[in-house]
mmCIF file of C-alpha atoms in Angstrom:
data_model
loop_
_atom_site.group_PDB
_atom_site.id
_atom_site.type_symbol
_atom_site.label_atom_id
_atom_site.label_comp_id
_atom_site.label_asym_id
_atom_site.label_seq_id
_atom_site.Cartn_x
_atom_site.Cartn_y
_atom_site.Cartn_z
ATOM 1 C CA MET H 22 85.784 113.022 121.955
ATOM 2 C CA LEU H 23 86.661 116.152 120.009
ATOM 3 C CA ALA H 24 84.493 119.130 120.241
ATOM 4 C CA SER H 25 82.929 120.613 117.091
ATOM 5 C CA SER H 26 85.120 123.070 115.169
ATOM 6 C CA PRO H 27 84.902 126.539 116.685
ATOM 7 C CA SER H 28 84.449 129.585 114.489
ATOM 8 C CA PRO H 29 87.676 131.723 114.107
ATOM 9 C CA THR H 30 86.072 134.474 116.147
ATOM 10 C CA SER H 31 85.328 132.149 119.103
ATOM 11 C CA ILE H 32 88.894 130.850 119.490
ATOM 12 C CA ALA H 33 90.706 132.320 122.545
ATOM 13 C CA GLY H 34 93.989 133.985 121.999
ATOM 14 C CA PRO H 35 95.493 135.198 118.693
ATOM 15 C CA PRO H 36 93.538 134.671 115.443
ATOM 16 C CA PRO H 37 93.871 131.332 113.649
ATOM 17 C CA PRO H 38 96.885 130.847 111.229
ATOM 18 C CA PRO H 39 96.419 132.120 107.761
ATOM 19 C CA TYR H 40 96.197 128.591 106.434
ATOM 20 C CA TYR H 41 93.316 127.716 108.751
ATOM 21 C CA ASN H 42 90.391 125.936 107.188
ATOM 22 C CA SER H 43 86.822 125.792 108.779
ATOM 23 C CA SER H 44 86.998 122.046 108.625
ATOM 24 C CA TRP H 45 89.785 121.987 111.190
ATOM 25 C CA SER H 46 89.001 121.148 114.880
ATOM 26 C CA LEU H 47 90.806 122.719 117.793
ATOM 27 C CA ILE H 48 92.088 119.910 119.936
ATOM 28 C CA SER H 49 94.023 121.776 122.543
ATOM 29 C CA GLN H 50 95.463 125.189 123.342
ATOM 30 C CA GLY H 51 98.217 125.957 125.734
ATOM 31 C CA ALA H 52 100.426 128.934 126.573
ATOM 32 C CA GLU H 53 102.854 127.960 123.733
ATOM 33 C CA ALA H 54 100.709 126.576 120.968
ATOM 34 C CA ARG H 55 97.375 125.347 119.548
ATOM 35 C CA VAL H 56 96.957 121.819 118.249
ATOM 36 C CA TRP H 57 94.534 121.285 115.393
ATOM 37 C CA LEU H 58 93.035 118.130 113.812
ATOM 38 C CA VAL H 59 93.194 118.557 110.035
ATOM 39 C CA PRO H 60 90.795 116.232 108.315
ATOM 40 C CA ASN H 61 91.451 115.249 104.727
ATOM 41 C CA TYR H 62 95.042 116.513 104.820
ATOM 42 C CA ILE H 63 96.425 113.933 102.271
ATOM 43 C CA GLN H 64 94.258 112.151 99.768
ATOM 44 C CA HIS H 65 95.741 109.110 97.911
ATOM 45 C CA ASN H 66 94.100 107.835 94.850
ATOM 46 C CA THR H 67 95.160 104.281 94.160
ATOM 47 C CA ASN H 68 94.631 102.025 91.149
ATOM 48 C CA ARG H 69 94.427 98.636 92.543
ATOM 49 C CA GLY H 70 95.227 95.999 89.851
ATOM 50 C CA ALA H 71 96.219 98.522 87.286
ATOM 51 C CA ASN H 72 99.385 97.941 85.353
ATOM 52 C CA ALA H 73 101.242 99.428 82.381
ATOM 53 C CA ASN H 74 99.534 97.078 79.898
ATOM 54 C CA SER H 75 95.902 97.839 80.873
ATOM 55 C CA THR H 76 93.628 100.029 78.757
ATOM 56 C CA GLU H 77 91.168 102.686 79.735
ATOM 57 C CA ASN H 78 88.330 100.080 79.423
ATOM 58 C CA ASP H 79 90.091 97.926 82.142
ATOM 59 C CA HIS H 80 89.719 100.664 84.734
ATOM 60 C CA ASP H 81 86.377 100.621 86.512
ATOM 61 C CA SER H 82 85.391 102.394 89.646
ATOM 62 C CA SER H 83 85.658 99.137 91.748
ATOM 63 C CA LYS H 84 89.469 99.104 91.186
ATOM 64 C CA ASN H 85 90.043 102.834 92.117
ATOM 65 C CA LYS H 86 90.290 103.547 95.810
ATOM 66 C CA SER H 87 90.646 106.895 97.550
ATOM 67 C CA ILE H 88 92.382 106.918 100.881
ATOM 68 C CA THR H 89 92.100 110.060 103.002
ATOM 69 C CA THR H 90 94.437 110.726 105.864
ATOM 70 C CA SER H 91 93.972 113.220 108.661
ATOM 71 C CA ALA H 92 96.821 115.077 110.294
ATOM 72 C CA ILE H 93 97.715 117.134 113.383
ATOM 73 C CA CYS H 94 98.875 120.697 112.963
ATOM 74 C CA LYS H 95 100.790 122.333 115.843
ATOM 75 C CA GLU H 96 100.686 126.056 115.559
ATOM 76 C CA ARG H 97 103.041 128.116 117.595
ATOM 77 C CA PHE H 98 101.575 131.629 117.829
ATOM 78 C CA PRO H 99 103.469 134.870 118.528
ATOM 79 C CA LYS H 100 103.929 136.075 122.149
ATOM 80 C CA THR H 101 103.128 139.796 122.271
ATOM 81 C CA TYR H 102 105.017 140.355 125.495
ATOM 82 C CA ARG H 103 108.436 139.412 123.765
ATOM 83 C CA HIS H 104 110.420 141.457 121.407
ATOM 84 C CA PRO H 105 109.449 140.434 117.929
ATOM 85 C CA THR H 106 112.991 139.330 116.922
ATOM 86 C CA LEU H 107 113.481 137.293 120.113
ATOM 87 C CA ASP H 108 110.076 135.696 119.691
ATOM 88 C CA ASP H 109 110.778 134.681 116.082
ATOM 89 C CA THR H 110 114.170 133.204 117.091
ATOM 90 C CA LEU H 111 112.793 131.258 119.999
ATOM 91 C CA THR H 112 109.832 129.981 118.101
ATOM 92 C CA ARG H 113 111.874 128.766 115.079
ATOM 93 C CA SER H 114 114.429 127.207 117.354
ATOM 94 C CA ARG H 115 111.799 125.307 119.422
ATOM 95 C CA THR H 116 109.944 124.155 116.248
ATOM 96 C CA ARG H 117 113.223 122.842 114.711
ATOM 97 C CA ALA H 118 114.080 121.148 117.913
ATOM 98 C CA GLU H 119 110.806 119.463 118.291
ATOM 99 C CA CYS H 120 110.991 118.094 114.704
ATOM 100 C CA ARG H 121 114.560 116.906 115.235
ATOM 101 C CA SER H 122 113.543 115.114 118.476
ATOM 102 C CA LEU H 123 110.577 113.396 116.852
ATOM 103 C CA ALA H 124 112.852 112.231 113.990
ATOM 104 C CA ARG H 125 115.477 111.024 116.458
ATOM 105 C CA CYS H 126 112.794 109.010 118.362
ATOM 106 C CA LEU H 127 111.446 107.489 115.205
ATOM 107 C CA LYS H 128 114.997 106.484 114.110
ATOM 108 C CA HIS H 129 115.422 104.606 117.413
ATOM 109 C CA GLY H 130 112.089 102.765 117.163
ATOM 110 C CA VAL H 131 109.939 104.947 119.488
ATOM 111 C CA SER H 132 106.371 105.210 118.310
ATOM 112 C CA VAL H 133 105.852 108.878 117.567
ATOM 113 C CA PRO H 134 103.990 110.774 114.905
ATOM 114 C CA LEU H 135 105.735 111.230 111.552
ATOM 115 C CA VAL H 136 106.460 114.845 110.644
ATOM 116 C CA LEU H 137 104.742 115.451 107.304
ATOM 117 C CA GLY H 138 105.787 119.108 107.007
ATOM 118 C CA VAL H 139 107.308 122.134 108.697
ATOM 119 C CA ASP H 140 106.746 125.851 108.012
ATOM 120 C CA LEU H 141 109.291 127.807 110.059
ATOM 121 C CA ARG H 142 107.980 131.133 108.802
ATOM 122 C CA LYS H 143 104.546 130.507 110.086
ATOM 123 C CA ALA H 144 105.896 128.383 113.109
ATOM 124 C CA GLY H 145 103.835 125.319 112.413
ATOM 125 C CA ASN H 146 104.474 121.648 111.856
ATOM 126 C CA ILE H 147 102.171 118.953 110.546
ATOM 127 C CA THR H 148 102.370 115.379 111.811
ATOM 128 C CA ASN H 149 100.370 112.277 110.991
ATOM 129 C CA ASN H 150 97.367 111.523 113.095
ATOM 130 C CA GLY H 151 98.575 108.489 115.217
ATOM 131 C CA GLY H 152 101.797 107.146 116.414
ATOM 132 C CA GLY H 153 104.642 105.427 114.827
ATOM 133 C CA SER H 154 105.638 104.583 111.293
#
């Protein structure tokens, strides 16, 4: 079971990423990265039964459905013991390699999380919460 979301000041190590939101929950932290649960990452609004010929009166709240998807954010934080240029190069390279590996696994039918986004400048990637396509 996941612990409640810690406040930014109670998180060990470097401060949370600039895009951190207080609704995020820290799942795990290691020497290389922190893994966050991001609730409500994507919200889909669907119109079930709506078509091009329908009018405004045809739409009622029972036909509209909102689907919310949570995601996992892996944040690679800077290592202060490395030279900044070396740290940046290694972190970007490892983030790219991880995303390529996940894509390759998915292509060959392995059940892995789908990469939803990557930010190489902030060294983070977002995957869906769960395995496989």
